[in-house]
Amino acid sequence: MQNEALAQGAVIQPGKGANWLLRLTRTVITIFGLMVFFPSLNPGRISELININASLFTTATSYATITNTMAYPLRRGMVEPWNFYILMAGAAVVLLGILACAAGACMSLGNNRMKHRGLWLPVIGALVVLAGLGAIYYAYTLLETAAAANAQAMKRLLPMLPGGLFIFGAGAALILVLSLATRLALPRRREEKMEMEEKFRLLLMFLPVLLLTFIFCYLPIYGWRFAFFDYKIGDTLSAENFTGLKWFTYLFENAATRSDLVRVLRNTLIMSGLGIATSWLPIAFAVMLAEIRSSKFQRVVQTLTTIPNFISWVLVYAIAFAIFSTDGFINSFLRNVLGVTGANTDYLASADWTWVKMLLWGTWKGLGWSAIVYIAGIAGIDQQLYEAAKVDGANRFHCIWHITIPGLIPTYMVMLLMSIAGMLSNGMEQYLVFENAINKDVIEVLDLYVYNIGIKSGLIPLSTVVGIFKSLIGVTLLFGANGISKLVRGESII
């Protein structure tokens, strides 16, 4: 009877000790995986000449990054290229081992049978990591042997034994021990087949999005440390160039910087404000599409209005240039067809109505895409409401005004709150391609300003400070808008 109960879906629960070991193993594997993205822990930096900002992932994937400072010793034959191929192969093997450990941690969320099977993966993964670290150490010994040939080679190669090699080795050994100990602590009895609860399956489906969000949204916060140093591209961060809050005070004490900041904030807030003021357009467009009787015509219109979202801003500017430049379609039409002499106005170079022009280009590009969420919202409205309204004598306009629009308001409020929170983050690609010397004063937004002073002017610390303030103000706007929504509507999104 007990085996039959298990066959019907009963789950064997591990004891408290096994649960504690499982949590500890998953935590260690998570930390182990995150170490891949931190350059200071890179076990593949076997020479002082290898870029200090190169992570283990970069070491495994970019030959140019790890050899761009070793062109001379490579040309002179002081070191062979295959030495670095071994280094890259070892780093790649370490990454594969970490992926195996991560897969095992995911499988440990299943039932007892899946836990037993899954915990073999961290064991195998830890051994693979140790093998990869061995290959990296072998590459280090080859580099050290080449450097020991003569004094000139030593100065050109500068071999070093990275501390990350020992940290990753200790992490792999810890995972190996924990995985074996956890497997021994689990109950011996197992279910007939491997299964996982739905909540964990949903978590694993969401995990890739969570990882990408961490890598591209939260991991860059690690770069905020540049705001406290006199950093120039290629330098290292050390006590010698540490400046504390120098760049924070410089941002507000320097008159020119303060003036630029006020100007770009004005442009950013006005363009974002125009976008918020016209944020009802996707709703109107979605309602219009929903009211089209011909489904074929509806699909054609929706497709044609959604495609511009996938066109890059560079191509959009090329289209704009072909239409509005001095020799573009408009001027050519005025000169050749209407006979207007002197029709050579460069509409793109003009600073007049720049904010409105940017709004129109953005609306053209994103209207169809923004309407998708509202089209889905309309499809989710109970059709019985429309039938009941028609029985009571309501026409199409009444149905739109009293059923469709109220049904879309909650979705609109969420999108509005997100727009308010992102008022200072309205992107830079559009403004970068349309920017020129004439309209720069009215088109340069905050993100473009950070790009200009950081990448073009090389003021990495100052651009980092501006980015920090932008992020903090954005979070403040989000919570402020959420508080107002909760006060007025009694609902919040946080």
Coordinates of C-alpha atoms in Angstrom, one line a residue:
M1 CA 0.0 0.0 0.0
Q2 CA 2.9 2.4 0.7
N3 CA 4.5 1.8 -2.7
E4 CA 1.0 2.2 -4.3
A5 CA 0.6 5.6 -2.5
L6 CA 4.0 6.7 -3.8
A7 CA 3.1 5.6 -7.3
Q8 CA 0.0 7.8 -7.1
G9 CA 2.0 10.9 -6.6
A10 CA 3.0 11.0 -2.9
V11 CA 6.4 12.8 -2.3
I12 CA 9.0 11.6 0.2
Q13 CA 10.0 14.6 2.3
P14 CA 13.7 14.9 3.3
G15 CA 14.6 15.6 7.0
K16 CA 15.6 18.9 8.4
G17 CA 19.3 18.2 8.1
A18 CA 18.9 17.3 4.4
N19 CA 16.8 20.4 3.8
W20 CA 19.5 22.5 5.4
L21 CA 22.2 20.9 3.3
L22 CA 20.1 21.4 0.1
R23 CA 19.7 25.1 0.8
L24 CA 23.4 25.5 1.6
T25 CA 24.4 23.7 -1.6
R26 CA 22.1 25.8 -3.7
T27 CA 23.4 29.0 -2.1
V28 CA 27.0 28.0 -2.7
I29 CA 26.3 27.1 -6.3
T30 CA 24.5 30.5 -6.8
I31 CA 27.5 32.4 -5.4
F32 CA 29.8 30.2 -7.4
G33 CA 27.9 31.1 -10.6
L34 CA 27.9 34.8 -9.9
M35 CA 31.7 34.8 -9.4
V36 CA 32.1 34.3 -13.1
F37 CA 31.1 37.9 -13.8
F38 CA 33.5 39.6 -11.4
P39 CA 36.9 40.4 -12.9
S40 CA 38.7 40.6 -9.6
L41 CA 38.0 36.9 -9.1
N42 CA 39.1 35.8 -12.5
P43 CA 41.2 32.7 -12.2
G44 CA 42.4 33.1 -15.8
R45 CA 44.4 36.3 -15.2
I46 CA 47.7 34.5 -15.3
S47 CA 49.7 37.6 -16.4
E48 CA 49.6 41.2 -15.0
L49 CA 49.3 42.3 -18.7
I50 CA 45.9 40.6 -19.1
N51 CA 43.1 43.2 -18.8
I52 CA 42.2 43.6 -15.1
N53 CA 38.6 44.2 -16.2
A54 CA 38.4 40.8 -18.0
S55 CA 36.1 38.3 -16.2
L56 CA 36.3 34.5 -16.5
F57 CA 33.6 34.6 -19.2
T58 CA 35.6 37.1 -21.2
T59 CA 38.7 34.9 -20.8
A60 CA 36.9 32.0 -22.2
T61 CA 35.4 33.8 -25.2
S62 CA 37.8 36.6 -26.3
Y63 CA 41.3 35.8 -27.5
A64 CA 41.9 39.4 -28.4
T65 CA 41.1 40.7 -24.9
I66 CA 43.7 38.5 -23.2
T67 CA 46.4 39.0 -25.8
N68 CA 46.0 42.7 -26.9
T69 CA 48.9 43.7 -24.6
M70 CA 51.1 40.8 -25.7
A71 CA 51.5 41.6 -29.4
Y72 CA 55.3 42.1 -29.0
P73 CA 56.1 38.8 -27.1
L74 CA 53.9 36.9 -29.5
R75 CA 55.6 38.4 -32.6
R76 CA 59.1 37.7 -31.1
G77 CA 58.2 34.1 -30.2
M78 CA 58.6 34.6 -26.5
V79 CA 55.3 32.9 -26.0
E80 CA 53.3 30.7 -28.3
P81 CA 49.6 31.4 -29.2
W82 CA 48.6 27.9 -28.2
N83 CA 49.5 28.8 -24.6
F84 CA 46.5 31.2 -24.6
Y85 CA 44.3 28.7 -26.3
I86 CA 44.9 26.3 -23.4
L87 CA 44.0 29.2 -21.1
M88 CA 40.7 29.8 -23.0
A89 CA 39.9 26.1 -23.1
G90 CA 40.5 25.8 -19.4
A91 CA 38.2 28.8 -18.7
A92 CA 35.5 27.3 -21.0
V93 CA 35.7 24.0 -19.1
V94 CA 35.3 25.9 -15.8
L95 CA 32.2 27.5 -17.2
L96 CA 30.8 24.2 -18.4
G97 CA 31.3 22.8 -14.9
I98 CA 29.5 25.7 -13.3
L99 CA 26.6 25.2 -15.7
A100 CA 26.4 21.5 -14.7
C101 CA 26.4 22.6 -11.0
A102 CA 23.6 25.1 -11.8
A103 CA 21.6 22.4 -13.6
G104 CA 21.9 20.1 -10.5
A105 CA 20.8 22.9 -8.2
C106 CA 17.7 23.3 -10.4
M107 CA 16.9 19.6 -10.3
S108 CA 17.3 19.6 -6.5
L109 CA 14.0 21.4 -6.4
G110 CA 12.1 18.3 -7.5
N111 CA 11.0 15.2 -5.6
N112 CA 13.4 12.8 -3.8
R113 CA 14.2 10.8 -7.0
M114 CA 15.0 14.0 -8.9
K115 CA 17.1 15.3 -6.0
H116 CA 19.2 12.1 -6.0
R117 CA 19.7 12.3 -9.8
G118 CA 20.3 16.0 -9.8
L119 CA 23.0 16.0 -7.1
W120 CA 25.2 13.9 -9.3
L121 CA 25.5 17.0 -11.6
P122 CA 27.2 19.2 -9.0
V123 CA 29.6 16.4 -8.3
I124 CA 30.5 16.0 -11.9
G125 CA 30.5 19.8 -12.4
A126 CA 32.8 20.4 -9.5
L127 CA 35.3 17.8 -10.9
V128 CA 35.0 19.4 -14.4
V129 CA 35.7 22.8 -12.8
L130 CA 38.8 21.4 -11.0
A131 CA 40.0 20.0 -14.4
G132 CA 39.5 23.4 -16.0
L133 CA 41.4 25.1 -13.2
G134 CA 44.2 22.5 -13.8
A135 CA 44.3 23.5 -17.5
I136 CA 44.5 27.2 -16.5
Y137 CA 47.4 26.4 -14.0
Y138 CA 49.1 24.5 -16.8
A139 CA 48.9 27.6 -19.0
Y140 CA 50.4 29.6 -16.2
T141 CA 53.3 27.2 -15.8
L142 CA 53.9 27.5 -19.6
L143 CA 53.9 31.3 -19.4
E144 CA 56.2 31.2 -16.3
T145 CA 58.6 28.9 -18.1
A146 CA 58.6 31.2 -21.2
A147 CA 59.2 34.2 -18.9
A148 CA 62.1 32.5 -17.1
A149 CA 64.0 32.3 -20.4
N150 CA 65.5 35.7 -20.1
A151 CA 65.0 39.0 -18.3
Q152 CA 63.4 40.7 -21.3
A153 CA 60.8 37.9 -21.5
M154 CA 60.1 38.3 -17.8
K155 CA 59.4 42.0 -18.3
R156 CA 57.3 41.4 -21.4
L157 CA 55.2 38.6 -20.0
L158 CA 54.9 39.3 -16.2
P159 CA 53.3 36.0 -15.2
M160 CA 51.3 35.9 -12.0
L161 CA 49.4 33.2 -10.1
P162 CA 45.9 34.6 -9.8
G163 CA 44.1 34.4 -6.4
G164 CA 40.9 33.5 -8.2
L165 CA 42.4 30.1 -9.0
F166 CA 42.4 29.2 -5.4
I167 CA 39.0 30.8 -4.7
F168 CA 37.4 28.8 -7.5
G169 CA 39.2 25.7 -6.5
A170 CA 38.0 26.0 -2.9
G171 CA 34.4 26.7 -4.2
A172 CA 34.5 23.6 -6.4
A173 CA 35.8 21.4 -3.5
L174 CA 33.1 22.8 -1.2
I175 CA 30.4 22.0 -3.8
L176 CA 31.8 18.5 -4.3
V177 CA 31.7 17.8 -0.5
L178 CA 28.3 19.4 0.0
S179 CA 26.7 17.6 -2.9
L180 CA 27.9 14.2 -1.7
A181 CA 26.9 14.9 1.9
T182 CA 23.5 16.1 0.8
R183 CA 22.9 13.0 -1.3
L184 CA 23.9 10.8 1.6
A185 CA 21.5 12.7 3.9
L186 CA 18.5 12.3 1.7
P187 CA 16.0 9.5 2.3
R188 CA 16.9 6.2 0.6
R189 CA 13.4 5.5 -0.6
R190 CA 12.5 7.2 -3.9
E191 CA 9.4 7.8 -6.0
E192 CA 8.8 5.9 -9.2
K193 CA 9.4 8.8 -11.5
M194 CA 11.0 12.3 -11.3
E195 CA 8.6 15.1 -10.7
M196 CA 8.6 18.7 -9.6
E197 CA 6.0 21.0 -8.1
E198 CA 4.4 23.5 -10.4
K199 CA 5.7 26.5 -8.4
F200 CA 9.3 25.3 -8.9
R201 CA 8.6 24.6 -12.6
L202 CA 7.3 28.2 -13.0
L203 CA 10.3 29.5 -11.1
L204 CA 12.7 27.7 -13.5
M205 CA 10.8 29.0 -16.5
F206 CA 11.3 32.6 -15.1
L207 CA 14.9 32.0 -14.1
P208 CA 16.5 33.0 -17.5
V209 CA 14.6 36.3 -17.4
L210 CA 15.8 36.8 -13.8
L211 CA 19.4 36.1 -14.7
L212 CA 19.3 38.5 -17.7
T213 CA 17.8 41.1 -15.5
F214 CA 20.5 40.6 -12.9
I215 CA 23.3 40.7 -15.5
F216 CA 22.1 43.8 -17.4
C217 CA 20.2 45.8 -14.6
Y218 CA 21.8 44.9 -11.3
L219 CA 25.4 43.8 -12.0
P220 CA 26.2 47.2 -13.6
I221 CA 25.7 48.7 -10.2
Y222 CA 29.1 47.3 -9.4
G223 CA 30.4 49.9 -11.8
W224 CA 29.3 52.7 -9.5
R225 CA 32.6 52.4 -7.8
F226 CA 34.2 54.4 -10.6
A227 CA 32.4 57.5 -9.3
F228 CA 34.9 57.5 -6.3
F229 CA 38.1 57.4 -8.4
D230 CA 40.0 59.6 -10.8
Y231 CA 39.6 56.9 -13.4
K232 CA 40.7 57.0 -17.0
I233 CA 40.2 54.2 -19.5
G234 CA 42.8 51.6 -19.0
D235 CA 43.7 52.6 -15.5
T236 CA 43.3 50.5 -12.4
L237 CA 41.3 51.5 -9.3
S238 CA 43.6 51.9 -6.3
A239 CA 44.2 54.0 -3.2
E240 CA 46.3 56.4 -5.3
N241 CA 43.5 57.6 -7.5
F242 CA 40.7 57.4 -4.9
T243 CA 39.0 60.8 -4.6
G244 CA 36.0 60.1 -2.4
L245 CA 33.1 62.5 -3.2
K246 CA 35.1 64.8 -5.4
W247 CA 33.0 64.1 -8.6
F248 CA 29.7 64.4 -6.6
T249 CA 30.6 67.9 -5.5
Y250 CA 32.1 68.8 -8.9
L251 CA 28.8 68.0 -10.6
F252 CA 27.0 70.8 -8.6
E253 CA 29.9 73.3 -7.9
N254 CA 31.1 73.6 -11.5
A255 CA 29.0 76.3 -13.3
A256 CA 29.4 74.8 -16.8
T257 CA 28.4 71.3 -15.6
R258 CA 25.5 72.6 -13.6
S259 CA 24.2 74.5 -16.6
D260 CA 24.5 71.5 -18.9
L261 CA 22.7 69.4 -16.3
V262 CA 19.8 71.8 -16.1
R263 CA 19.6 71.9 -19.9
V264 CA 19.6 68.2 -20.4
L265 CA 17.1 67.7 -17.5
R266 CA 14.8 70.2 -19.2
N267 CA 15.0 68.3 -22.5
T268 CA 14.5 65.0 -20.8
L269 CA 11.5 66.0 -18.7
I270 CA 9.8 67.8 -21.6
M271 CA 10.2 64.9 -24.0
S272 CA 9.1 62.4 -21.3
G273 CA 6.2 64.7 -20.4
L274 CA 5.1 64.8 -24.0
G275 CA 5.2 61.0 -24.1
I276 CA 3.1 60.7 -21.0
A277 CA 0.7 63.3 -22.3
T278 CA 0.1 61.2 -25.4
S279 CA 0.2 57.8 -23.6
W280 CA -3.5 57.5 -24.3
L281 CA -2.9 57.0 -28.1
P282 CA -2.1 53.3 -27.8
I283 CA -5.5 52.8 -26.1
A284 CA -7.3 54.7 -28.8
F285 CA -5.5 52.7 -31.5
A286 CA -6.2 49.4 -29.7
V287 CA -9.9 50.3 -29.4
M288 CA -10.0 51.3 -33.1
L289 CA -8.5 48.0 -34.1
A290 CA -10.9 46.1 -32.0
E291 CA -13.8 47.8 -33.7
I292 CA -12.7 46.9 -37.2
R293 CA -15.1 44.3 -38.5
S294 CA -12.8 42.7 -41.1
S295 CA -10.4 40.4 -39.3
K296 CA -8.1 40.3 -42.3
F297 CA -7.9 44.1 -42.5
Q298 CA -7.4 44.2 -38.8
R299 CA -4.4 41.9 -39.0
V300 CA -2.9 43.8 -41.9
V301 CA -3.1 47.1 -40.0
Q302 CA -1.8 45.6 -36.8
T303 CA 1.2 44.1 -38.7
L304 CA 2.1 47.2 -40.6
T305 CA 1.9 49.3 -37.4
T306 CA 4.0 46.9 -35.3
I307 CA 6.8 46.4 -37.8
P308 CA 8.4 49.9 -37.2
N309 CA 9.2 48.9 -33.7
F310 CA 11.7 46.3 -35.0
I311 CA 13.4 48.9 -37.3
S312 CA 16.6 50.3 -35.7
W313 CA 16.8 54.0 -35.2
V314 CA 19.7 54.1 -37.6
L315 CA 17.4 52.9 -40.4
V316 CA 14.7 55.3 -39.2
Y317 CA 17.1 58.2 -39.5
A318 CA 18.1 56.9 -43.0
I319 CA 14.4 57.1 -44.0
A320 CA 14.1 60.6 -42.4
F321 CA 17.2 61.7 -44.3
A322 CA 15.8 60.4 -47.6
I323 CA 12.6 62.5 -47.0
F324 CA 13.7 65.6 -45.1
S325 CA 17.3 66.3 -46.1
T326 CA 18.3 69.1 -48.6
D327 CA 18.2 66.7 -51.5
G328 CA 15.4 64.6 -50.0
F329 CA 11.9 63.8 -51.3
I330 CA 10.2 67.0 -50.0
N331 CA 12.7 69.4 -51.4
S332 CA 13.0 67.5 -54.7
F333 CA 9.2 67.5 -55.0
L334 CA 9.0 71.2 -54.4
R335 CA 11.7 72.0 -56.9
N336 CA 11.0 69.6 -59.7
V337 CA 7.2 69.3 -59.5
L338 CA 5.9 72.5 -58.0
G339 CA 8.7 74.7 -59.4
V340 CA 9.5 76.3 -56.0
T341 CA 12.9 77.9 -56.4
G342 CA 15.3 77.8 -53.4
A343 CA 13.6 74.7 -51.9
N344 CA 16.7 73.4 -50.1
T345 CA 15.8 73.5 -46.5
D346 CA 17.5 70.9 -44.3
Y347 CA 14.6 70.0 -41.9
L348 CA 16.7 67.5 -40.0
A349 CA 19.4 70.2 -39.1
S350 CA 16.8 72.7 -37.9
A351 CA 16.4 73.0 -34.1
D352 CA 12.8 74.2 -34.5
W353 CA 10.1 72.0 -33.1
T354 CA 12.7 69.4 -32.2
W355 CA 10.7 68.0 -29.2
V356 CA 7.6 67.6 -31.3
K357 CA 9.5 66.0 -34.1
M358 CA 11.1 63.5 -31.8
L359 CA 7.6 62.7 -30.3
L360 CA 6.2 62.1 -33.8
W361 CA 9.0 59.8 -34.8
G362 CA 8.7 57.9 -31.5
T363 CA 4.9 57.6 -31.9
W364 CA 5.2 56.3 -35.4
K365 CA 7.8 53.7 -34.4
G366 CA 6.2 52.5 -31.2
L367 CA 2.4 53.0 -31.5
G368 CA 1.5 49.6 -32.8
W369 CA 3.8 47.8 -30.4
S370 CA 2.5 49.7 -27.4
A371 CA -1.1 48.9 -28.4
I372 CA -0.5 45.1 -28.1
V373 CA -0.9 45.0 -24.4
Y374 CA -4.2 46.9 -24.7
I375 CA -5.4 44.6 -27.5
A376 CA -4.8 41.7 -25.1
G377 CA -6.6 43.6 -22.4
I378 CA -9.7 44.1 -24.7
A379 CA -9.6 40.3 -25.5
G380 CA -9.8 39.6 -21.8
I381 CA -12.9 41.6 -21.1
D382 CA -16.0 39.5 -20.5
Q383 CA -18.1 39.4 -23.6
Q384 CA -21.3 39.0 -21.6
L385 CA -20.9 42.6 -20.5
Y386 CA -21.2 43.8 -24.1
E387 CA -24.2 41.5 -24.7
A388 CA -26.0 42.8 -21.6
A389 CA -25.3 46.4 -22.6
K390 CA -26.7 45.8 -26.1
V391 CA -29.8 44.3 -24.6
D392 CA -30.2 47.5 -22.6
G393 CA -30.0 49.5 -25.8
A394 CA -26.3 50.6 -25.7
N395 CA -24.7 51.4 -29.1
R396 CA -21.0 50.8 -30.0
F397 CA -19.9 54.1 -28.6
H398 CA -21.6 53.4 -25.2
C399 CA -19.9 50.0 -25.1
I400 CA -16.5 51.5 -25.7
W401 CA -17.0 54.3 -23.2
H402 CA -18.6 52.3 -20.4
I403 CA -17.0 48.8 -20.8
T404 CA -13.9 48.8 -22.9
I405 CA -12.2 52.0 -21.5
P406 CA -12.9 51.1 -17.8
G407 CA -11.6 47.6 -18.5
L408 CA -8.3 49.0 -19.8
I409 CA -7.8 51.6 -17.1
P410 CA -6.0 49.3 -14.6
T411 CA -3.6 48.3 -17.3
Y412 CA -3.1 51.9 -18.4
M413 CA -2.4 53.0 -14.8
V414 CA 0.3 50.3 -14.4
M415 CA 1.9 51.5 -17.7
L416 CA 1.5 55.1 -16.6
L417 CA 3.3 54.5 -13.3
M418 CA 6.1 52.8 -15.1
S419 CA 6.4 55.7 -17.5
I420 CA 6.5 58.2 -14.6
A421 CA 9.2 56.1 -12.9
G422 CA 11.2 56.1 -16.2
M423 CA 10.9 59.8 -17.0
L424 CA 14.7 60.2 -16.8
S425 CA 15.4 57.1 -18.8
N426 CA 13.9 57.8 -22.2
G427 CA 16.8 56.2 -24.1
M428 CA 19.5 57.7 -26.2
E429 CA 19.5 55.8 -29.6
Q430 CA 16.8 58.1 -31.1
Y431 CA 18.4 61.3 -30.0
L432 CA 22.0 60.1 -30.8
V433 CA 21.2 59.5 -34.5
F434 CA 19.2 62.7 -34.9
E435 CA 21.7 64.9 -33.0
N436 CA 23.8 67.5 -34.8
A437 CA 25.6 70.7 -33.9
I438 CA 22.5 72.8 -34.6
N439 CA 19.9 71.0 -32.5
K440 CA 22.2 69.6 -29.8
D441 CA 21.0 72.1 -27.1
V442 CA 17.4 71.0 -27.4
I443 CA 17.8 67.3 -28.3
E444 CA 20.5 66.1 -25.8
V445 CA 18.7 64.1 -23.1
L446 CA 20.2 62.8 -19.9
D447 CA 21.1 59.3 -21.3
L448 CA 22.8 60.9 -24.3
Y449 CA 24.6 63.4 -22.0
V450 CA 26.0 60.5 -20.0
Y451 CA 27.2 58.9 -23.2
N452 CA 28.8 62.1 -24.5
I453 CA 30.7 62.9 -21.3
G454 CA 31.6 59.3 -20.5
I455 CA 32.5 57.8 -23.9
K456 CA 33.3 60.8 -26.1
S457 CA 34.9 63.0 -23.5
G458 CA 36.4 60.2 -21.3
L459 CA 35.0 61.5 -18.0
I460 CA 33.9 58.1 -16.8
P461 CA 33.7 59.2 -13.1
L462 CA 31.5 62.2 -13.8
S463 CA 29.2 60.2 -16.1
T464 CA 28.9 57.5 -13.4
V465 CA 27.8 60.1 -10.9
V466 CA 25.1 61.4 -13.2
G467 CA 24.0 57.8 -13.8
I468 CA 23.8 57.2 -10.0
F469 CA 21.6 60.3 -9.5
K470 CA 19.4 59.3 -12.4
S471 CA 18.8 55.9 -10.9
L472 CA 18.1 57.2 -7.4
I473 CA 15.6 59.8 -8.8
G474 CA 14.0 57.1 -10.9
V475 CA 13.4 54.9 -7.9
T476 CA 12.0 57.9 -6.0
L477 CA 9.6 58.8 -8.8
L478 CA 8.5 55.1 -8.9
F479 CA 7.6 55.0 -5.2
G480 CA 6.1 58.5 -5.3
A481 CA 3.8 57.6 -8.2
N482 CA 3.0 54.3 -6.6
G483 CA 2.1 56.2 -3.4
I484 CA -0.2 58.6 -5.2
S485 CA -1.9 55.7 -7.0
K486 CA -2.5 53.9 -3.7
L487 CA -3.9 57.1 -2.2
V488 CA -6.2 58.0 -5.1
R489 CA -7.2 54.6 -6.5
G490 CA -6.5 52.4 -3.5
E491 CA -4.3 50.2 -5.7
S492 CA -0.5 49.9 -6.1
I493 CA 1.9 48.0 -8.3
I494 CA 4.6 47.5 -5.6

